[in-house]
């Protein structure tokens, strides 16, 4: 019963937060994106994040919080569009008979976004070592030479990167 009351109170607080700040947030996003449609979408996504975080009632500075969440969504939007554009450019270089279907394109793009999120969570050195071994196919010794570390360090960073991948996969 107490969970139901707290959920009802949280929804009421979110309703107030939405009514008082949605127009402001949409305008704030429109200035940064130069697109009313993208601003409206990201404003809604911001409030969905707040709803999922269940933190509407405990905000001391709601506009600062909303702007922070929205800023992260804007970064994700630009990253997604950048990856999609790079993929489409690479695809345009392929002979026409090798062009994948729309469904295959969507799956490939989703995979690229997942890889980008995974790599973004790694430190700079760990990411460089991971890419040298996994993408470039370098041996541990060659990767160590490239990055300027020992083979033991390469092993530790690879273990860390693989653990990171497994944890993301479980989430």
JSON list of C-alpha atoms in Angstrom, two decimals:
[
{"chain": "A", "resi": 1, "resn": "UNK", "atom": "CA", "xyz": [0.00, 0.00, 0.00]},
{"chain": "A", "resi": 2, "resn": "UNK", "atom": "CA", "xyz": [2.83, 2.44, 0.83]},
{"chain": "A", "resi": 3, "resn": "UNK", "atom": "CA", "xyz": [4.40, 1.78, -2.61]},
{"chain": "A", "resi": 4, "resn": "UNK", "atom": "CA", "xyz": [1.11, 2.71, -4.26]},
{"chain": "A", "resi": 5, "resn": "UNK", "atom": "CA", "xyz": [0.98, 5.96, -2.27]},
{"chain": "A", "resi": 6, "resn": "UNK", "atom": "CA", "xyz": [4.58, 6.82, -3.07]},
{"chain": "A", "resi": 7, "resn": "UNK", "atom": "CA", "xyz": [3.97, 6.05, -6.77]},
{"chain": "A", "resi": 8, "resn": "UNK", "atom": "CA", "xyz": [0.89, 8.29, -6.74]},
{"chain": "A", "resi": 9, "resn": "UNK", "atom": "CA", "xyz": [2.82, 11.09, -5.03]},
{"chain": "A", "resi": 10, "resn": "UNK", "atom": "CA", "xyz": [5.71, 10.71, -7.48]},
{"chain": "A", "resi": 11, "resn": "UNK", "atom": "CA", "xyz": [3.33, 10.87, -10.45]},
{"chain": "A", "resi": 12, "resn": "UNK", "atom": "CA", "xyz": [1.71, 13.99, -9.02]},
{"chain": "A", "resi": 13, "resn": "UNK", "atom": "CA", "xyz": [5.12, 15.60, -8.57]},
{"chain": "A", "resi": 14, "resn": "UNK", "atom": "CA", "xyz": [6.11, 14.63, -12.12]},
{"chain": "A", "resi": 15, "resn": "UNK", "atom": "CA", "xyz": [2.85, 16.12, -13.39]},
{"chain": "A", "resi": 16, "resn": "UNK", "atom": "CA", "xyz": [3.67, 19.43, -11.69]},
{"chain": "A", "resi": 17, "resn": "UNK", "atom": "CA", "xyz": [7.25, 19.31, -12.98]},
{"chain": "A", "resi": 18, "resn": "UNK", "atom": "CA", "xyz": [5.99, 18.63, -16.51]},
{"chain": "A", "resi": 19, "resn": "UNK", "atom": "CA", "xyz": [3.36, 21.40, -16.47]},
{"chain": "A", "resi": 20, "resn": "UNK", "atom": "CA", "xyz": [5.75, 23.98, -15.03]},
{"chain": "A", "resi": 21, "resn": "UNK", "atom": "CA", "xyz": [8.85, 23.21, -17.11]},
{"chain": "A", "resi": 22, "resn": "UNK", "atom": "CA", "xyz": [7.93, 21.38, -20.34]},
{"chain": "A", "resi": 23, "resn": "UNK", "atom": "CA", "xyz": [7.47, 24.52, -22.46]},
{"chain": "A", "resi": 24, "resn": "UNK", "atom": "CA", "xyz": [10.70, 26.00, -21.12]},
{"chain": "A", "resi": 25, "resn": "UNK", "atom": "CA", "xyz": [12.63, 22.78, -21.83]},
{"chain": "A", "resi": 26, "resn": "UNK", "atom": "CA", "xyz": [11.21, 22.48, -25.35]},
{"chain": "A", "resi": 27, "resn": "UNK", "atom": "CA", "xyz": [12.26, 26.09, -26.07]},
{"chain": "A", "resi": 28, "resn": "UNK", "atom": "CA", "xyz": [15.70, 25.50, -24.55]},
{"chain": "A", "resi": 29, "resn": "UNK", "atom": "CA", "xyz": [16.17, 22.47, -26.79]},
{"chain": "A", "resi": 30, "resn": "UNK", "atom": "CA", "xyz": [14.80, 24.25, -29.88]},
{"chain": "A", "resi": 31, "resn": "UNK", "atom": "CA", "xyz": [17.49, 26.93, -29.49]},
{"chain": "A", "resi": 32, "resn": "UNK", "atom": "CA", "xyz": [20.21, 24.29, -29.43]},
{"chain": "A", "resi": 33, "resn": "UNK", "atom": "CA", "xyz": [18.86, 21.99, -32.14]},
{"chain": "A", "resi": 34, "resn": "UNK", "atom": "CA", "xyz": [17.22, 24.42, -34.59]},
{"chain": "A", "resi": 35, "resn": "UNK", "atom": "CA", "xyz": [14.45, 21.85, -34.98]},
{"chain": "A", "resi": 36, "resn": "UNK", "atom": "CA", "xyz": [11.03, 21.94, -33.36]},
{"chain": "A", "resi": 37, "resn": "UNK", "atom": "CA", "xyz": [10.45, 18.24, -34.00]},
{"chain": "A", "resi": 38, "resn": "UNK", "atom": "CA", "xyz": [13.75, 17.15, -32.43]},
{"chain": "A", "resi": 39, "resn": "UNK", "atom": "CA", "xyz": [13.18, 19.54, -29.51]},
{"chain": "A", "resi": 40, "resn": "UNK", "atom": "CA", "xyz": [9.72, 18.10, -28.86]},
{"chain": "A", "resi": 41, "resn": "UNK", "atom": "CA", "xyz": [11.03, 14.52, -29.06]},
{"chain": "A", "resi": 42, "resn": "UNK", "atom": "CA", "xyz": [13.95, 15.15, -26.72]},
{"chain": "A", "resi": 43, "resn": "UNK", "atom": "CA", "xyz": [11.78, 17.08, -24.25]},
{"chain": "A", "resi": 44, "resn": "UNK", "atom": "CA", "xyz": [9.48, 14.05, -24.03]},
{"chain": "A", "resi": 45, "resn": "UNK", "atom": "CA", "xyz": [12.48, 11.71, -23.71]},
{"chain": "A", "resi": 46, "resn": "UNK", "atom": "CA", "xyz": [13.83, 13.89, -20.89]},
{"chain": "A", "resi": 47, "resn": "UNK", "atom": "CA", "xyz": [10.62, 13.55, -18.90]},
{"chain": "A", "resi": 48, "resn": "UNK", "atom": "CA", "xyz": [10.56, 9.81, -19.55]},
{"chain": "A", "resi": 49, "resn": "UNK", "atom": "CA", "xyz": [14.07, 9.60, -18.06]},
{"chain": "A", "resi": 50, "resn": "UNK", "atom": "CA", "xyz": [12.90, 11.57, -15.03]},
{"chain": "A", "resi": 51, "resn": "UNK", "atom": "CA", "xyz": [9.90, 9.27, -14.67]},
{"chain": "A", "resi": 52, "resn": "UNK", "atom": "CA", "xyz": [12.11, 6.18, -14.86]},
{"chain": "A", "resi": 53, "resn": "UNK", "atom": "CA", "xyz": [14.56, 7.67, -12.36]},
{"chain": "A", "resi": 54, "resn": "UNK", "atom": "CA", "xyz": [11.66, 8.40, -9.99]},
{"chain": "A", "resi": 55, "resn": "UNK", "atom": "CA", "xyz": [13.34, 11.61, -8.87]},
{"chain": "A", "resi": 56, "resn": "UNK", "atom": "CA", "xyz": [10.73, 14.24, -9.70]},
{"chain": "A", "resi": 57, "resn": "UNK", "atom": "CA", "xyz": [9.91, 15.01, -6.08]},
{"chain": "A", "resi": 58, "resn": "UNK", "atom": "CA", "xyz": [13.45, 15.50, -4.80]},
{"chain": "A", "resi": 59, "resn": "UNK", "atom": "CA", "xyz": [14.65, 18.15, -7.28]},
{"chain": "A", "resi": 60, "resn": "UNK", "atom": "CA", "xyz": [15.94, 21.39, -5.76]},
{"chain": "A", "resi": 61, "resn": "UNK", "atom": "CA", "xyz": [16.78, 22.94, -9.13]},
{"chain": "A", "resi": 62, "resn": "UNK", "atom": "CA", "xyz": [14.45, 21.29, -11.65]},
{"chain": "A", "resi": 63, "resn": "UNK", "atom": "CA", "xyz": [15.53, 23.30, -14.70]},
{"chain": "A", "resi": 64, "resn": "UNK", "atom": "CA", "xyz": [19.20, 22.56, -14.07]},
{"chain": "A", "resi": 65, "resn": "UNK", "atom": "CA", "xyz": [18.40, 18.85, -13.72]},
{"chain": "A", "resi": 66, "resn": "UNK", "atom": "CA", "xyz": [16.18, 18.80, -16.81]},
{"chain": "A", "resi": 67, "resn": "UNK", "atom": "CA", "xyz": [18.83, 20.67, -18.84]},
{"chain": "A", "resi": 68, "resn": "UNK", "atom": "CA", "xyz": [21.50, 18.19, -17.72]},
{"chain": "A", "resi": 69, "resn": "UNK", "atom": "CA", "xyz": [19.39, 15.19, -18.75]},
{"chain": "A", "resi": 70, "resn": "UNK", "atom": "CA", "xyz": [18.41, 16.88, -22.03]},
{"chain": "A", "resi": 71, "resn": "UNK", "atom": "CA", "xyz": [22.05, 17.78, -22.78]},
{"chain": "A", "resi": 72, "resn": "UNK", "atom": "CA", "xyz": [22.97, 14.11, -22.54]},
{"chain": "A", "resi": 73, "resn": "UNK", "atom": "CA", "xyz": [20.13, 13.22, -24.91]},
{"chain": "A", "resi": 74, "resn": "UNK", "atom": "CA", "xyz": [21.31, 15.89, -27.39]},
{"chain": "A", "resi": 75, "resn": "UNK", "atom": "CA", "xyz": [24.81, 14.37, -27.31]},
{"chain": "A", "resi": 76, "resn": "UNK", "atom": "CA", "xyz": [23.31, 10.92, -27.92]},
{"chain": "A", "resi": 77, "resn": "UNK", "atom": "CA", "xyz": [21.27, 12.31, -30.84]},
{"chain": "A", "resi": 78, "resn": "UNK", "atom": "CA", "xyz": [24.32, 13.88, -32.50]},
{"chain": "A", "resi": 79, "resn": "UNK", "atom": "CA", "xyz": [26.42, 10.77, -31.90]},
{"chain": "A", "resi": 80, "resn": "UNK", "atom": "CA", "xyz": [23.71, 8.56, -33.40]},
{"chain": "A", "resi": 81, "resn": "UNK", "atom": "CA", "xyz": [23.36, 10.83, -36.45]},
{"chain": "A", "resi": 82, "resn": "UNK", "atom": "CA", "xyz": [27.13, 11.00, -36.90]},
{"chain": "A", "resi": 83, "resn": "UNK", "atom": "CA", "xyz": [27.44, 7.21, -36.82]},
{"chain": "A", "resi": 84, "resn": "UNK", "atom": "CA", "xyz": [24.52, 6.83, -39.18]},
{"chain": "A", "resi": 85, "resn": "UNK", "atom": "CA", "xyz": [26.03, 9.35, -41.62]},
{"chain": "A", "resi": 86, "resn": "UNK", "atom": "CA", "xyz": [29.43, 7.61, -41.53]},
{"chain": "A", "resi": 87, "resn": "UNK", "atom": "CA", "xyz": [27.74, 4.26, -42.15]},
{"chain": "A", "resi": 88, "resn": "UNK", "atom": "CA", "xyz": [25.70, 5.64, -45.07]},
{"chain": "A", "resi": 89, "resn": "UNK", "atom": "CA", "xyz": [28.85, 7.16, -46.58]},
{"chain": "A", "resi": 90, "resn": "UNK", "atom": "CA", "xyz": [30.67, 3.83, -46.30]},
{"chain": "A", "resi": 91, "resn": "UNK", "atom": "CA", "xyz": [27.65, 2.09, -47.76]},
{"chain": "A", "resi": 92, "resn": "UNK", "atom": "CA", "xyz": [27.58, 4.50, -50.71]},
{"chain": "A", "resi": 93, "resn": "UNK", "atom": "CA", "xyz": [31.11, 3.38, -51.63]},
{"chain": "A", "resi": 94, "resn": "UNK", "atom": "CA", "xyz": [29.99, -0.25, -51.97]},
{"chain": "A", "resi": 95, "resn": "UNK", "atom": "CA", "xyz": [28.89, -1.66, -55.33]},
{"chain": "A", "resi": 96, "resn": "UNK", "atom": "CA", "xyz": [25.10, -1.59, -55.69]},
{"chain": "A", "resi": 97, "resn": "UNK", "atom": "CA", "xyz": [24.70, -5.37, -55.64]},
{"chain": "A", "resi": 98, "resn": "UNK", "atom": "CA", "xyz": [26.13, -5.46, -52.09]},
{"chain": "A", "resi": 99, "resn": "UNK", "atom": "CA", "xyz": [23.64, -2.99, -50.65]},
{"chain": "A", "resi": 100, "resn": "UNK", "atom": "CA", "xyz": [21.96, -4.49, -47.56]},
{"chain": "A", "resi": 101, "resn": "UNK", "atom": "CA", "xyz": [18.21, -4.42, -47.03]},
{"chain": "A", "resi": 102, "resn": "UNK", "atom": "CA", "xyz": [16.59, -1.73, -44.89]},
{"chain": "A", "resi": 103, "resn": "UNK", "atom": "CA", "xyz": [16.22, -4.27, -42.07]},
{"chain": "A", "resi": 104, "resn": "UNK", "atom": "CA", "xyz": [19.89, -5.26, -42.27]},
{"chain": "A", "resi": 105, "resn": "UNK", "atom": "CA", "xyz": [20.85, -1.57, -42.26]},
{"chain": "A", "resi": 106, "resn": "UNK", "atom": "CA", "xyz": [18.84, -0.98, -39.10]},
{"chain": "A", "resi": 107, "resn": "UNK", "atom": "CA", "xyz": [20.46, -3.97, -37.39]},
{"chain": "A", "resi": 108, "resn": "UNK", "atom": "CA", "xyz": [23.93, -2.83, -38.43]},
{"chain": "A", "resi": 109, "resn": "UNK", "atom": "CA", "xyz": [23.26, 0.71, -37.21]},
{"chain": "A", "resi": 110, "resn": "UNK", "atom": "CA", "xyz": [21.96, -0.61, -33.86]},
{"chain": "A", "resi": 111, "resn": "UNK", "atom": "CA", "xyz": [25.13, -2.71, -33.55]},
{"chain": "A", "resi": 112, "resn": "UNK", "atom": "CA", "xyz": [27.33, 0.29, -34.35]},
{"chain": "A", "resi": 113, "resn": "UNK", "atom": "CA", "xyz": [25.54, 2.35, -31.69]},
{"chain": "A", "resi": 114, "resn": "UNK", "atom": "CA", "xyz": [25.98, -0.42, -29.12]},
{"chain": "A", "resi": 115, "resn": "UNK", "atom": "CA", "xyz": [29.69, -0.67, -29.95]},
{"chain": "A", "resi": 116, "resn": "UNK", "atom": "CA", "xyz": [30.04, 3.11, -29.69]},
{"chain": "A", "resi": 117, "resn": "UNK", "atom": "CA", "xyz": [28.38, 3.11, -26.24]},
{"chain": "A", "resi": 118, "resn": "UNK", "atom": "CA", "xyz": [30.65, 0.29, -25.12]},
{"chain": "A", "resi": 119, "resn": "UNK", "atom": "CA", "xyz": [33.80, 2.03, -26.35]},
{"chain": "A", "resi": 120, "resn": "UNK", "atom": "CA", "xyz": [32.68, 5.30, -24.80]},
{"chain": "A", "resi": 121, "resn": "UNK", "atom": "CA", "xyz": [32.70, 3.61, -21.39]},
{"chain": "A", "resi": 122, "resn": "UNK", "atom": "CA", "xyz": [36.35, 2.61, -21.65]},
{"chain": "A", "resi": 123, "resn": "UNK", "atom": "CA", "xyz": [39.32, 4.74, -20.66]},
{"chain": "A", "resi": 124, "resn": "UNK", "atom": "CA", "xyz": [41.48, 6.13, -23.46]},
{"chain": "A", "resi": 125, "resn": "UNK", "atom": "CA", "xyz": [44.36, 3.64, -23.06]},
{"chain": "A", "resi": 126, "resn": "UNK", "atom": "CA", "xyz": [42.01, 0.67, -22.58]},
{"chain": "A", "resi": 127, "resn": "UNK", "atom": "CA", "xyz": [40.06, 1.67, -25.70]},
{"chain": "A", "resi": 128, "resn": "UNK", "atom": "CA", "xyz": [43.28, 2.03, -27.75]},
{"chain": "A", "resi": 129, "resn": "UNK", "atom": "CA", "xyz": [44.53, -1.40, -26.65]},
{"chain": "A", "resi": 130, "resn": "UNK", "atom": "CA", "xyz": [41.14, -3.04, -27.19]},
{"chain": "A", "resi": 131, "resn": "UNK", "atom": "CA", "xyz": [40.85, -1.63, -30.72]},
{"chain": "A", "resi": 132, "resn": "UNK", "atom": "CA", "xyz": [44.45, -2.52, -31.59]},
{"chain": "A", "resi": 133, "resn": "UNK", "atom": "CA", "xyz": [43.90, -6.17, -30.65]},
{"chain": "A", "resi": 134, "resn": "UNK", "atom": "CA", "xyz": [40.26, -6.67, -31.64]},
{"chain": "A", "resi": 135, "resn": "UNK", "atom": "CA", "xyz": [39.93, -4.41, -34.68]},
{"chain": "A", "resi": 136, "resn": "UNK", "atom": "CA", "xyz": [43.46, -4.21, -36.06]},
{"chain": "A", "resi": 137, "resn": "UNK", "atom": "CA", "xyz": [44.28, -7.82, -35.16]},
{"chain": "A", "resi": 138, "resn": "UNK", "atom": "CA", "xyz": [47.56, -6.97, -33.47]},
{"chain": "A", "resi": 139, "resn": "UNK", "atom": "CA", "xyz": [49.24, -9.44, -31.16]},
{"chain": "A", "resi": 140, "resn": "UNK", "atom": "CA", "xyz": [49.59, -8.45, -27.52]},
{"chain": "A", "resi": 141, "resn": "UNK", "atom": "CA", "xyz": [53.26, -7.68, -28.16]},
{"chain": "A", "resi": 142, "resn": "UNK", "atom": "CA", "xyz": [52.53, -5.42, -31.17]},
{"chain": "A", "resi": 143, "resn": "UNK", "atom": "CA", "xyz": [49.72, -3.66, -29.28]},
{"chain": "A", "resi": 144, "resn": "UNK", "atom": "CA", "xyz": [52.09, -3.09, -26.36]},
{"chain": "A", "resi": 145, "resn": "UNK", "atom": "CA", "xyz": [54.64, -1.53, -28.73]},
{"chain": "A", "resi": 146, "resn": "UNK", "atom": "CA", "xyz": [52.02, 0.67, -30.39]},
{"chain": "A", "resi": 147, "resn": "UNK", "atom": "CA", "xyz": [50.64, 2.01, -27.11]},
{"chain": "A", "resi": 148, "resn": "UNK", "atom": "CA", "xyz": [53.99, 2.08, -25.32]},
{"chain": "A", "resi": 149, "resn": "UNK", "atom": "CA", "xyz": [53.18, -0.28, -22.44]},
{"chain": "A", "resi": 150, "resn": "UNK", "atom": "CA", "xyz": [54.16, -3.77, -21.34]},
{"chain": "A", "resi": 151, "resn": "UNK", "atom": "CA", "xyz": [52.43, -6.96, -22.50]},
{"chain": "A", "resi": 152, "resn": "UNK", "atom": "CA", "xyz": [51.19, -7.45, -18.93]},
{"chain": "A", "resi": 153, "resn": "UNK", "atom": "CA", "xyz": [49.52, -4.04, -19.09]},
{"chain": "A", "resi": 154, "resn": "UNK", "atom": "CA", "xyz": [47.91, -4.99, -22.41]},
{"chain": "A", "resi": 155, "resn": "UNK", "atom": "CA", "xyz": [46.51, -8.15, -20.80]},
{"chain": "A", "resi": 156, "resn": "UNK", "atom": "CA", "xyz": [45.13, -6.18, -17.84]},
{"chain": "A", "resi": 157, "resn": "UNK", "atom": "CA", "xyz": [43.49, -3.58, -20.07]},
{"chain": "A", "resi": 158, "resn": "UNK", "atom": "CA", "xyz": [41.99, -6.23, -22.34]},
{"chain": "A", "resi": 159, "resn": "UNK", "atom": "CA", "xyz": [40.59, -8.09, -19.33]},
{"chain": "A", "resi": 160, "resn": "UNK", "atom": "CA", "xyz": [39.09, -4.83, -18.11]},
{"chain": "A", "resi": 161, "resn": "UNK", "atom": "CA", "xyz": [37.58, -4.07, -21.54]},
{"chain": "A", "resi": 162, "resn": "UNK", "atom": "CA", "xyz": [36.11, -7.55, -21.88]},
{"chain": "A", "resi": 163, "resn": "UNK", "atom": "CA", "xyz": [34.64, -7.36, -18.38]},
{"chain": "A", "resi": 164, "resn": "UNK", "atom": "CA", "xyz": [33.11, -4.01, -19.31]},
{"chain": "A", "resi": 165, "resn": "UNK", "atom": "CA", "xyz": [31.56, -5.61, -22.43]},
{"chain": "A", "resi": 166, "resn": "UNK", "atom": "CA", "xyz": [30.13, -8.50, -20.42]},
{"chain": "A", "resi": 167, "resn": "UNK", "atom": "CA", "xyz": [28.62, -6.17, -17.83]},
{"chain": "A", "resi": 168, "resn": "UNK", "atom": "CA", "xyz": [27.01, -4.05, -20.55]},
{"chain": "A", "resi": 169, "resn": "UNK", "atom": "CA", "xyz": [25.69, -7.17, -22.23]},
{"chain": "A", "resi": 170, "resn": "UNK", "atom": "CA", "xyz": [24.05, -8.30, -18.98]},
{"chain": "A", "resi": 171, "resn": "UNK", "atom": "CA", "xyz": [22.50, -4.86, -18.43]}
]
